[in-house]
Amino acid sequence: MSSGIEGKVVLITGASSGIGAETARYLAGRGAAVAVAARNEQALDAVVADIASAGGTARAYALDVTDKARVDAVVTEVISHFGRLDVLVNNAGIMPIRPMSEVNTDEWDAMIDVNLKGTLYGIAAALPHFLAQQSGHIVNLGSVAGLKVFAPGGTVYSGTKFAVRAISEGLRQEVGDRIRVTSIEPGAVDSNLKHTTSGTAAEAVQAFYERAVPAASVARAIAFAIEQPDDVDVNEIVLRPTSQDF
Ligand code: NDP
């Protein structure tokens, strides 16, 4: 894998909005070929059109990260379209905040399926290719809620993000001599994520996001990890709005 961003093939899950879409635009602007994947195909097409009109290279892939076979198929399709894959950004995520006492197992299942299993399915699909080519970079979207428990309300969300951080670190220990692994842990970022909370905590979540930073802040952090020379693996980046305490 070459150093820098120019010419790298980057697959980003959850790239139809927020951090994923902004990262796709930013990396494409820096010369990467980006594969953008998510469920909302219309939104993906708009991201691809933005990138194309700015002279960049991008292609859209319909993807539900809870569908293991489809995650595998998308990785295969990206390699077939672009000739290889250099970086996978496991970014798709949801955050329905609700106190545990309101017991909502559908939301718990959904967070585990998307945030945790979706990330694992991405690793499962990309890792054999990265091992075969003896290079590759997996970037996982954790959260500050994966460093501190976000309670009340974000307990299960935190559980998924603590797990993503643990898996990132374990993966690094296992294959880090050949494959780079980065965990990105943002605080409040302005995106659609806050709207995935619809229950009793919705107002508190909106208030928490009043001081959110733009998604471009995270795109730059991801680019920083990717652009390092081959012999440098940025393992973790924690970034918060300057005024954020949590
Ligand atoms: P957005 O809601 O703006 O974006 C989330 C993306 O995930 C969308 O593109 C959505 O696309 C996609 N997604 C959701 N479910 C699925 C699924 N089943 N299959 C494929 N894609 C899916 O939120 P953000 O950009 O903020 O979130 C991106 C990541 O950053 C998440 O992992 C989040 O936990 C993390 N993060 C965000 C923070 C924030 O404050 N915003 C802070 C810390 C971490 P579609 O609906 O089209 O499938």
Coordinates of C-alpha atoms and ligand atoms in Angstrom, one line a residue:
M1 CA 0.0 0.0 0.0
S2 CA 1.3 3.4 -0.9
S3 CA 1.7 6.2 1.6
G4 CA -0.7 9.2 1.5
I5 CA -4.3 9.4 0.3
E6 CA -3.9 9.9 -3.5
G7 CA -4.9 6.8 -5.4
K8 CA -6.1 4.7 -2.5
V9 CA -9.3 2.8 -2.8
V10 CA -11.5 3.5 0.3
L11 CA -14.8 1.8 1.1
I12 CA -16.9 3.7 3.6
T13 CA -20.1 2.2 5.1
G14 CA -22.9 4.6 6.2
A15 CA -21.7 7.1 3.6
S16 CA -25.2 8.4 2.7
S17 CA -25.0 11.1 5.4
G18 CA -23.0 12.8 8.2
I19 CA -19.5 11.6 8.9
G20 CA -19.5 9.0 6.2
A21 CA -20.6 11.3 3.4
E22 CA -18.3 14.1 4.5
T23 CA -15.3 11.7 4.7
A24 CA -16.1 10.4 1.2
R25 CA -16.1 14.0 -0.2
Y26 CA -13.0 14.9 1.7
L27 CA -10.9 11.8 0.8
A28 CA -12.1 12.1 -2.9
G29 CA -11.0 15.7 -2.9
R30 CA -7.6 14.5 -1.7
G31 CA -7.4 12.0 -4.6
A32 CA -8.8 8.8 -3.2
A33 CA -11.2 6.6 -5.2
V34 CA -14.2 6.2 -2.8
A35 CA -16.8 3.5 -2.6
V36 CA -19.8 4.8 -0.7
A37 CA -22.2 2.3 0.8
A38 CA -25.5 2.5 2.8
R39 CA -29.2 1.7 2.4
N40 CA -30.4 5.1 1.1
E41 CA -29.4 4.8 -2.6
Q42 CA -30.7 8.3 -3.5
A43 CA -28.6 9.9 -0.9
L44 CA -25.6 7.9 -2.0
D45 CA -26.1 9.0 -5.6
A46 CA -26.1 12.6 -4.4
V47 CA -22.7 12.1 -2.7
V48 CA -21.3 10.4 -5.8
A49 CA -22.6 13.3 -8.0
D50 CA -21.0 15.9 -5.6
I51 CA -17.7 14.1 -5.8
A52 CA -17.9 13.7 -9.6
S53 CA -18.8 17.3 -10.1
A54 CA -15.7 18.2 -8.1
G55 CA -13.6 16.0 -10.4
G56 CA -13.3 13.1 -8.0
T57 CA -13.9 9.3 -8.4
A58 CA -16.7 7.6 -6.5
R59 CA -19.2 4.8 -6.9
A60 CA -22.3 3.9 -4.8
Y61 CA -23.1 0.5 -3.4
A62 CA -26.5 -0.4 -1.8
L63 CA -25.7 -2.0 1.5
D64 CA -27.3 -3.0 4.8
V65 CA -24.4 -3.8 7.1
T66 CA -26.6 -6.2 9.0
D67 CA -26.6 -8.5 5.9
K68 CA -23.4 -10.4 6.1
A69 CA -23.6 -11.8 2.6
R70 CA -24.2 -8.4 1.2
V71 CA -21.2 -6.9 3.1
D72 CA -19.0 -9.7 1.5
A73 CA -20.5 -9.0 -1.9
V74 CA -19.9 -5.3 -1.7
V75 CA -16.2 -5.8 -0.8
T76 CA -15.9 -8.2 -3.8
E77 CA -17.6 -5.7 -6.1
V78 CA -15.4 -2.8 -5.0
I79 CA -12.3 -4.9 -5.6
S80 CA -13.6 -5.9 -9.0
H81 CA -14.6 -2.3 -10.0
F82 CA -11.5 -0.5 -8.6
G83 CA -8.9 -3.3 -8.9
R84 CA -8.2 -3.4 -5.1
L85 CA -9.2 -2.2 -1.7
D86 CA -6.8 -0.2 0.6
V87 CA -9.0 1.1 3.4
L88 CA -12.3 0.1 4.9
V89 CA -14.1 2.7 7.1
N90 CA -16.6 0.9 9.3
N91 CA -18.8 4.0 9.9
A92 CA -22.5 2.9 9.7
G93 CA -24.1 3.4 13.1
I94 CA -27.3 4.3 15.0
M95 CA -27.9 5.8 18.4
P96 CA -31.4 5.4 19.8
I97 CA -30.9 6.8 23.3
R98 CA -33.4 5.6 26.0
P99 CA -33.1 4.8 29.7
M100 CA -32.6 1.0 30.4
S101 CA -35.7 1.1 32.6
E102 CA -37.9 1.6 29.5
V103 CA -36.6 -1.8 28.3
N104 CA -36.7 -1.7 24.5
T105 CA -35.0 -4.8 23.1
D106 CA -35.7 -3.8 19.5
E107 CA -33.4 -0.8 19.9
W108 CA -30.8 -2.9 21.8
D109 CA -30.9 -5.5 19.0
A110 CA -30.6 -2.8 16.3
M111 CA -27.6 -1.1 17.9
I112 CA -25.8 -4.5 18.3
D113 CA -26.7 -5.5 14.8
V114 CA -25.5 -2.2 13.1
N115 CA -22.8 -0.8 15.4
L116 CA -21.2 -4.0 16.5
K117 CA -22.1 -6.9 14.1
G118 CA -22.0 -4.5 11.1
T119 CA -18.4 -3.6 12.0
L120 CA -17.5 -7.2 12.5
Y121 CA -19.0 -8.2 9.1
G122 CA -16.9 -5.4 7.5
I123 CA -13.8 -6.8 9.1
A124 CA -14.7 -10.3 8.1
A125 CA -15.2 -9.3 4.5
A126 CA -12.1 -7.1 4.1
L127 CA -9.5 -8.9 6.3
P128 CA -8.8 -11.9 4.1
H129 CA -8.1 -9.5 1.2
F130 CA -5.9 -7.4 3.3
L131 CA -4.0 -10.4 4.6
A132 CA -3.6 -11.8 1.1
Q133 CA -2.2 -8.5 -0.2
Q134 CA -0.1 -8.0 3.1
S135 CA -1.5 -4.5 3.5
G136 CA -4.7 -2.6 4.3
H137 CA -6.2 -0.3 6.8
I138 CA -9.4 -0.8 8.9
V139 CA -10.8 2.4 10.4
N140 CA -13.6 1.8 12.9
L141 CA -16.0 4.5 14.2
G142 CA -16.0 4.3 18.0
S143 CA -17.2 7.2 20.1
V144 CA -16.3 9.0 23.4
A145 CA -19.2 6.9 24.6
G146 CA -16.8 4.0 24.0
L147 CA -14.4 5.5 26.5
K148 CA -17.0 6.7 29.2
V149 CA -20.4 5.1 29.8
F150 CA -23.0 7.4 28.4
A151 CA -25.7 6.9 31.1
P152 CA -28.5 7.3 31.6
G153 CA -29.8 6.6 28.2
G154 CA -26.8 5.6 26.2
T155 CA -25.9 2.5 28.1
V156 CA -26.4 0.0 25.2
Y157 CA -24.9 2.4 22.7
S158 CA -21.9 2.7 24.9
G159 CA -21.8 -1.1 25.2
T160 CA -21.5 -1.3 21.4
K161 CA -18.8 1.4 21.2
F162 CA -16.8 -0.1 24.1
A163 CA -16.9 -3.3 22.1
V164 CA -15.8 -1.7 18.9
R165 CA -12.8 -0.2 20.7
A166 CA -11.9 -3.5 22.2
I167 CA -12.2 -5.3 18.8
S168 CA -10.1 -2.5 17.2
E169 CA -7.3 -3.0 19.8
G170 CA -7.5 -6.8 19.6
L171 CA -7.4 -6.8 15.9
R172 CA -4.4 -4.5 16.0
Q173 CA -2.6 -6.9 18.4
E174 CA -3.4 -9.8 16.1
V175 CA -2.6 -8.4 12.6
G176 CA -1.1 -5.0 13.3
D177 CA 2.3 -6.1 11.9
R178 CA 0.7 -6.1 8.4
I179 CA -2.7 -4.3 8.7
R180 CA -3.3 -0.9 10.1
V181 CA -6.2 -0.5 12.6
T182 CA -7.5 2.9 13.7
S183 CA -10.4 3.6 16.1
I184 CA -11.9 7.1 15.8
E185 CA -13.7 8.3 18.9
P186 CA -15.6 11.5 18.4
G187 CA -17.7 13.6 20.8
A188 CA -20.8 15.4 19.5
V189 CA -20.8 15.8 15.8
D190 CA -23.5 17.5 13.8
S191 CA -25.2 14.8 11.7
N192 CA -28.5 12.8 11.4
L193 CA -27.4 10.5 14.3
K194 CA -29.2 12.6 16.9
H195 CA -32.5 11.9 15.0
T196 CA -32.1 8.1 15.6
T197 CA -33.3 8.9 19.1
S198 CA -37.1 9.2 19.1
G199 CA -38.0 8.2 22.7
T200 CA -38.2 10.1 26.0
A201 CA -34.6 11.2 25.8
A202 CA -35.0 12.9 22.4
E203 CA -35.0 16.4 23.9
A204 CA -31.9 15.8 26.1
V205 CA -30.1 14.5 23.0
Q206 CA -31.0 17.6 20.9
A207 CA -29.6 19.8 23.8
F208 CA -26.4 17.8 24.0
Y209 CA -25.9 18.4 20.2
E210 CA -26.2 22.1 20.4
R211 CA -22.4 22.5 20.6
A212 CA -21.6 19.7 18.1
V213 CA -18.8 20.1 15.6
P214 CA -19.2 19.6 11.9
A215 CA -18.7 16.2 10.3
A216 CA -15.7 17.6 8.4
S217 CA -13.8 17.6 11.7
V218 CA -14.0 13.8 11.8
A219 CA -13.3 13.5 8.1
R220 CA -10.0 15.3 8.7
A221 CA -9.1 13.0 11.6
I222 CA -9.8 9.9 9.4
A223 CA -7.6 11.4 6.6
F224 CA -4.8 12.0 9.1
A225 CA -4.8 8.3 10.0
I226 CA -4.9 7.3 6.3
E227 CA -2.2 9.7 5.1
Q228 CA 0.5 8.5 7.5
P229 CA 3.5 6.6 5.9
D230 CA 3.1 2.8 5.8
D231 CA 5.2 2.3 8.9
V232 CA 3.0 4.5 11.1
D233 CA -0.3 3.2 12.4
V234 CA -2.4 5.8 14.2
N235 CA -4.3 3.5 16.6
E236 CA -6.8 5.9 18.2
I237 CA -8.0 9.5 17.7
V238 CA -10.3 11.1 20.3
L239 CA -11.8 14.4 19.3
R240 CA -14.5 16.5 21.1
P241 CA -16.0 19.9 20.6
T242 CA -13.7 22.1 22.7
S243 CA -16.5 23.0 25.1
Q244 CA -17.7 19.4 25.6
D245 CA -17.2 17.9 29.0
F246 CA -18.4 14.3 28.5
Ligands
NDP1 P1 -25.6 9.7 10.5 O1 -26.9 9.3 11.1 O2 -25.6 11.0 9.8 O3 -25.1 8.6 9.6 C1 -25.2 7.2 9.9 C2 -25.0 6.4 8.6 O4 -25.1 5.0 8.9 C3 -26.0 6.8 7.5 O5 -25.3 6.9 6.3 C4 -26.9 5.5 7.5 O6 -27.3 5.3 6.1 C5 -25.9 4.5 7.9 N1 -26.6 3.3 8.4 C6 -27.4 3.1 9.5 N2 -27.9 1.9 9.5 C7 -27.3 1.2 8.5 C8 -27.4 -0.1 8.0 N3 -28.1 -1.1 8.6 N4 -26.6 -0.5 7.0 C9 -25.8 0.4 6.3 N5 -25.7 1.7 6.7 C10 -26.5 2.1 7.8 O7 -24.6 9.7 11.8 P2 -23.1 10.0 11.9 O8 -22.5 10.4 10.6 O9 -22.9 10.9 13.0 O10 -22.6 8.6 12.4 C11 -21.5 7.9 11.8 C12 -20.8 7.0 12.8 O11 -20.1 7.9 13.7 C13 -21.7 6.1 13.7 O12 -21.0 4.9 13.9 C14 -21.8 6.9 15.0 O13 -22.0 6.0 16.1 C15 -20.4 7.5 15.1 N6 -20.3 8.6 16.0 C16 -21.1 9.7 15.7 C17 -21.1 10.8 16.6 C18 -22.0 12.0 16.5 O14 -22.1 12.7 17.5 N7 -22.6 12.2 15.4 C19 -20.2 10.8 17.8 C20 -19.4 9.6 17.9 C21 -19.5 8.5 17.0 P3 -28.6 4.6 5.6 O15 -29.7 5.0 6.5 O16 -28.7 5.2 4.2 O17 -28.3 3.2 5.6

